Amino acid sequence: MKLIIDNLSKTYANGIEALQNVSLEIPKGMFGLLGPNGAGKSTLMRTIATLQEADSGTVALGDINVLKQKNELRQVLGYLPQQFGLYPKISAEVLLNHFAVLKGITNKSERKNLVKALLHKTNLYDVRKQNLKGYSGGMKQRFGIAQALLNNPKLLIVDEPTAGLDPVERNRFYNVLSELGEHTVVILSTHIVDDVKELCTNMAIINQGQVCLKGNPLQILEELKGKVYKKTIEKSELSFYKQNYKVISEKLFLGKPTIHILSDVNPRDGFTLINAELEDVYFSEIFNHSNSKSI
Ligand code: ADP
């Protein structure tokens, strides 16, 4: 079973074209939808989750016509939105049990076993009696995953789940997500390159409402082989390099800017060839896409 998005477009009333003919085929496993803030990721996630309408295009999950058969889709959907409220004065165990009742799991012992299994799966079992008020950001996100899994979804959408998590919490969250991919279509929408690097077997980059790259991260990396060069420069030289080279990223290293540039030939001039990382792919796509639009 696959999720097939075909020519999806959405323009908001204020004229912003949040999605422009977006087409993607998303197989089982972990799929990373990567793009900067404002790229259209949430619009796409909410549309697939049947929470808002598109102007045109189709979405199919197996034989479910997602945009028309909303109820059918909702039965097999798990959705963790960017922000969600939780009842603070209740424990994770009680709230999860409550959500399970709402999802129609009426058999008490079945429900108890399911809640227990999900608390284990999301590494919350030891803190299951604590009120959610005392949970850290990462614990809340893992609780979000537990509730999204209650109906054993065929499609799981997680929208910007690691934003705001510290590195330790992010890793715990990755561990939970990495267990899920095999039997489910999991879409992870994020602006954090590491999320995709760690978890995803397929990916797409979206910018200004358009898909600018899709494929397997390893193959995508191959295409940049021999084209990314690095140099540490002085701060005062930055504008010179930006004018004369395709600077795809700049980072401070020990207080000095280190730039990565894209070049088909060796630029010499103190640059060294480096192994491209997914971050270079991301920045070069955003660079090329934004430049081609401004011409
Ligand atoms: P992302 O999730 O990648 O940050 P969004 O889908 O939230 O992107 O937003 C895409 C674009 O659509 C942005 O320019 C945003 O300002 C705009 N946008 C999002 N929601 C609305 C809305 N309800 N009304 C008008 N514009 C919106």
Coordinates of C-alpha atoms and ligand atoms in Angstrom, one line a residue:
M1 CA 0.0 0.0 0.0
K2 CA 1.2 3.5 -0.9
L3 CA 0.1 7.0 -0.4
I4 CA -0.1 8.7 -3.8
I5 CA -0.4 12.5 -4.0
D6 CA -1.2 13.8 -7.4
N7 CA -1.0 17.4 -8.5
L8 CA -2.2 18.8 -5.2
S9 CA -2.7 22.6 -5.1
K10 CA -3.9 25.0 -2.5
T11 CA -4.0 28.8 -2.6
Y12 CA -5.1 30.6 0.6
A13 CA -7.6 33.4 0.5
N14 CA -4.7 35.9 1.0
G15 CA -3.2 34.7 -2.3
I16 CA -0.4 32.6 -0.8
E17 CA 0.1 29.5 -3.0
A18 CA 1.0 27.1 -0.2
L19 CA 0.9 24.0 -2.5
Q20 CA 1.6 24.1 -6.3
N21 CA 1.0 20.8 -8.2
V22 CA 2.6 18.7 -5.5
S23 CA 3.0 15.1 -6.6
L24 CA 4.6 12.4 -4.4
E25 CA 4.5 8.6 -4.1
I26 CA 5.1 7.5 -0.6
P27 CA 5.7 3.8 0.1
K28 CA 5.6 2.0 3.5
G29 CA 8.4 3.1 5.8
M30 CA 9.7 6.4 7.0
F31 CA 9.3 9.3 4.6
G32 CA 10.9 12.6 5.4
L33 CA 9.3 15.8 4.1
L34 CA 11.9 18.4 4.5
G35 CA 11.5 22.1 4.0
P36 CA 12.1 25.5 5.6
N37 CA 9.4 27.3 7.6
G38 CA 6.6 28.4 5.4
A39 CA 7.4 25.8 2.7
G40 CA 3.9 24.3 2.8
K41 CA 4.6 21.2 4.9
S42 CA 1.7 21.7 7.4
T43 CA -0.7 22.6 4.7
L44 CA 0.2 19.3 3.0
M45 CA 0.0 17.3 6.2
R46 CA -3.4 18.8 7.2
T47 CA -4.8 18.2 3.8
I48 CA -3.7 14.5 3.8
A49 CA -5.1 14.2 7.4
T50 CA -8.5 15.5 6.0
L51 CA -8.4 18.6 8.2
Q52 CA -8.5 21.0 5.3
E53 CA -9.5 21.1 1.6
A54 CA -7.3 21.4 -1.4
D55 CA -8.2 23.4 -4.5
S56 CA -7.3 20.6 -6.9
G57 CA -5.5 17.3 -7.2
T58 CA -6.0 13.9 -5.6
V59 CA -4.7 11.9 -2.7
A60 CA -5.0 8.1 -2.5
L61 CA -4.0 5.7 0.3
G62 CA -4.4 2.2 -1.3
D63 CA -7.9 2.3 -2.6
I64 CA -9.1 5.1 -0.3
N65 CA -9.8 8.3 -2.1
V66 CA -8.5 10.5 0.8
L67 CA -10.1 13.8 -0.1
K68 CA -13.5 12.2 -0.7
Q69 CA -13.6 9.3 1.7
K70 CA -12.7 11.2 4.8
N71 CA -14.2 8.9 7.3
E72 CA -12.5 5.8 5.8
L73 CA -9.2 7.6 5.9
R74 CA -9.7 8.8 9.5
Q75 CA -10.1 5.2 10.6
V76 CA -6.6 4.2 9.5
L77 CA -4.9 7.5 10.3
G78 CA -2.7 8.4 13.2
Y79 CA -1.9 12.1 13.3
L80 CA 0.5 14.0 15.6
P81 CA 0.0 17.7 14.8
Q82 CA 2.6 20.4 15.4
Q83 CA 0.8 21.5 18.5
F84 CA -1.6 19.7 20.6
G85 CA -3.2 20.3 24.0
L86 CA -3.1 17.8 26.8
Y87 CA -5.1 17.7 29.9
P88 CA -2.4 18.5 32.5
K89 CA -4.0 17.1 35.6
I90 CA -4.3 13.6 34.5
S91 CA -1.8 10.8 34.2
A92 CA -0.5 9.4 30.9
E93 CA -2.0 6.0 31.6
V94 CA -5.5 7.4 32.4
L95 CA -5.6 9.7 29.5
L96 CA -4.4 7.1 27.0
N97 CA -7.0 4.7 28.3
H98 CA -9.6 7.5 27.9
F99 CA -8.5 8.1 24.3
A100 CA -8.7 4.4 23.6
V101 CA -12.4 4.4 24.8
L102 CA -13.0 7.3 22.4
K103 CA -11.5 5.3 19.6
G104 CA -14.0 2.6 20.2
I105 CA -11.9 0.0 22.0
T106 CA -14.6 -1.2 24.3
N107 CA -13.2 -4.4 25.6
K108 CA -11.5 -3.6 28.9
S109 CA -8.7 -6.1 29.0
E110 CA -7.9 -5.5 25.3
R111 CA -7.7 -1.8 26.1
K112 CA -5.5 -2.4 29.2
N113 CA -3.1 -4.5 27.2
L114 CA -3.0 -2.0 24.3
V115 CA -2.4 1.0 26.7
K116 CA 0.4 -0.9 28.4
A117 CA 2.0 -1.9 25.2
L118 CA 2.0 1.6 23.8
L119 CA 3.4 3.0 27.0
H120 CA 6.2 0.6 26.7
K121 CA 6.7 1.3 23.1
T122 CA 7.0 5.0 23.7
N123 CA 9.2 4.6 26.8
L124 CA 6.7 6.1 29.1
Y125 CA 5.8 3.1 31.1
D126 CA 7.9 4.1 34.1
V127 CA 6.3 7.5 34.3
R128 CA 2.8 6.4 33.4
K129 CA 1.3 7.5 36.7
Q130 CA 2.7 11.0 36.6
N131 CA 0.5 13.9 35.6
L132 CA 1.2 15.2 32.1
K133 CA 1.8 18.6 33.6
G134 CA 5.2 17.4 34.8
Y135 CA 6.2 15.9 31.4
S136 CA 9.1 17.4 29.4
G137 CA 8.6 18.4 25.8
G138 CA 10.0 15.1 24.6
M139 CA 7.8 13.0 26.9
K140 CA 4.7 14.9 25.6
Q141 CA 5.7 14.2 22.0
R142 CA 6.1 10.5 22.8
F143 CA 2.7 10.6 24.5
G144 CA 1.4 12.1 21.3
I145 CA 2.8 9.2 19.3
A146 CA 1.3 6.7 21.8
Q147 CA -2.2 8.2 21.2
A148 CA -1.7 8.4 17.4
L149 CA -0.9 4.7 17.4
L150 CA -4.1 3.6 19.3
N151 CA -6.0 2.6 16.2
N152 CA -3.0 0.8 14.7
P153 CA -2.8 3.3 11.8
K154 CA -1.8 2.4 8.2
L155 CA -0.8 6.1 7.8
L156 CA 1.0 8.0 10.5
I157 CA 1.6 11.7 10.0
V158 CA 4.0 13.5 12.4
D159 CA 4.3 17.2 11.8
E160 CA 7.5 18.9 13.1
P161 CA 7.9 16.5 16.0
T162 CA 11.4 17.4 17.2
A163 CA 11.2 21.2 17.0
G164 CA 12.0 22.4 20.5
L165 CA 13.4 19.1 21.8
D166 CA 16.9 19.0 23.3
P167 CA 19.4 16.5 21.7
V168 CA 18.8 13.8 24.2
E169 CA 15.0 14.0 23.9
R170 CA 15.3 14.1 20.2
N171 CA 17.3 10.9 20.2
R172 CA 14.7 9.2 22.4
F173 CA 12.0 10.3 20.0
Y174 CA 14.0 9.0 17.0
N175 CA 14.3 5.6 18.7
V176 CA 10.5 5.4 19.1
L177 CA 9.8 6.5 15.5
S178 CA 12.4 4.1 14.0
E179 CA 10.5 1.1 15.3
L180 CA 7.3 2.1 13.4
G181 CA 8.3 2.4 9.8
E182 CA 8.1 -1.1 8.5
H183 CA 4.4 -1.8 8.2
T184 CA 3.1 1.8 8.1
V185 CA 3.4 4.7 5.8
V186 CA 5.0 7.3 8.1
I187 CA 5.4 10.9 7.0
L188 CA 7.7 12.9 9.1
S189 CA 7.5 16.6 8.2
T190 CA 10.4 18.6 9.5
H191 CA 12.8 21.5 8.9
I192 CA 15.5 19.7 10.7
V193 CA 17.9 17.8 8.3
D194 CA 19.1 15.5 11.1
D195 CA 15.6 14.1 11.5
V196 CA 15.6 12.9 7.9
K197 CA 19.2 11.8 8.0
E198 CA 18.6 9.6 11.0
L199 CA 15.3 8.0 10.1
C200 CA 14.1 8.2 6.6
T201 CA 14.5 5.8 3.7
N202 CA 12.8 8.1 1.3
M203 CA 12.5 11.9 1.3
A204 CA 11.4 15.0 -0.6
I205 CA 12.4 18.6 -0.2
I206 CA 9.6 21.1 -0.5
N207 CA 10.1 24.9 -0.9
Q208 CA 7.6 27.6 -1.6
G209 CA 4.9 25.1 -2.1
Q210 CA 6.8 23.1 -4.7
V211 CA 8.6 19.7 -4.5
C212 CA 12.1 20.5 -5.6
L213 CA 13.7 17.1 -5.0
K214 CA 12.5 13.6 -4.2
G215 CA 14.1 10.2 -3.8
N216 CA 16.3 8.0 -1.6
P217 CA 18.7 10.1 0.6
L218 CA 21.7 7.9 -0.2
Q219 CA 21.2 8.2 -4.0
I220 CA 20.5 11.9 -3.7
L221 CA 23.8 12.3 -1.8
E222 CA 25.6 10.5 -4.7
E223 CA 24.6 13.2 -7.0
L224 CA 26.5 15.8 -5.1
K225 CA 29.7 13.8 -4.9
G226 CA 32.7 15.8 -6.1
K227 CA 30.7 19.1 -6.1
V228 CA 30.8 20.4 -2.5
Y229 CA 33.9 22.4 -1.4
K230 CA 34.6 24.0 2.0
K231 CA 36.7 26.9 3.1
T232 CA 37.2 28.8 6.4
I233 CA 37.3 32.5 5.7
E234 CA 37.3 35.8 7.5
K235 CA 34.0 37.4 8.4
S236 CA 34.8 40.4 6.3
E237 CA 35.2 38.2 3.2
L238 CA 31.8 36.7 3.4
S239 CA 30.1 39.0 1.0
F240 CA 32.9 38.6 -1.6
Y241 CA 32.5 34.8 -1.5
K242 CA 28.7 35.1 -1.8
Q243 CA 29.0 37.2 -4.9
N244 CA 31.6 35.0 -6.6
Y245 CA 30.6 31.5 -5.6
K246 CA 27.5 29.5 -5.1
V247 CA 27.6 29.6 -1.3
I248 CA 25.1 27.0 0.0
S249 CA 25.8 27.3 3.7
E250 CA 27.8 29.2 6.2
K251 CA 28.6 28.1 9.7
L252 CA 30.8 29.4 12.4
F253 CA 33.6 27.1 13.4
L254 CA 35.6 28.3 16.4
G255 CA 34.4 31.8 15.7
K256 CA 35.2 31.9 12.0
P257 CA 32.8 31.4 9.1
T258 CA 33.2 28.1 7.3
I259 CA 31.4 28.2 3.9
H260 CA 30.3 25.3 1.7
I261 CA 30.1 26.0 -2.0
L262 CA 28.7 24.1 -4.9
S263 CA 31.0 23.8 -7.9
D264 CA 31.4 21.4 -10.9
V265 CA 35.1 22.2 -11.1
N266 CA 37.7 22.5 -8.4
P267 CA 37.7 26.2 -7.5
R268 CA 41.2 25.9 -5.9
D269 CA 41.9 29.2 -4.0
G270 CA 42.2 27.3 -0.7
F271 CA 38.9 25.3 -1.0
T272 CA 38.9 21.6 -0.1
L273 CA 36.6 19.0 -1.6
I274 CA 34.4 17.4 1.1
N275 CA 31.9 14.5 1.3
A276 CA 28.5 16.0 0.8
E277 CA 26.1 15.6 3.7
L278 CA 22.3 15.7 3.5
E279 CA 22.5 19.2 4.9
D280 CA 24.4 20.2 1.7
V281 CA 21.8 18.6 -0.5
Y282 CA 19.1 20.5 1.4
F283 CA 20.8 23.9 1.2
S284 CA 21.8 23.5 -2.4
E285 CA 18.3 22.6 -3.4
I286 CA 16.9 25.6 -1.5
F287 CA 19.6 27.7 -3.0
N288 CA 18.9 26.6 -6.6
H289 CA 15.2 26.7 -6.2
S290 CA 15.1 30.1 -4.7
N291 CA 17.5 31.5 -7.3
S292 CA 15.6 30.0 -10.2
K293 CA 12.5 31.6 -8.9
S294 CA 14.0 35.1 -8.5
I295 CA 15.4 35.1 -12.1
Ligands
ADP1 P1 5.3 25.0 6.9 O1 4.5 24.0 7.6 O2 6.2 24.4 5.9 O3 6.0 26.0 7.8 P2 2.7 26.1 6.1 O4 1.9 25.0 5.4 O5 2.3 26.3 7.5 O6 4.3 25.8 6.0 O7 2.5 27.5 5.4 C1 2.8 27.6 4.0 C2 2.5 29.1 3.6 O8 1.1 29.3 3.7 C3 3.1 30.1 4.5 O9 3.5 31.2 3.7 C4 2.0 30.5 5.5 O10 2.2 31.8 5.9 C5 0.8 30.3 4.6 N1 -0.4 29.9 5.4 C6 -0.5 28.8 6.2 N2 -1.7 28.7 6.7 C7 -2.4 29.8 6.3 C8 -3.8 30.2 6.4 N3 -4.6 29.6 7.2 N4 -4.1 31.4 5.8 C9 -3.3 32.0 5.0 N5 -2.0 31.7 4.8 C10 -1.6 30.5 5.4

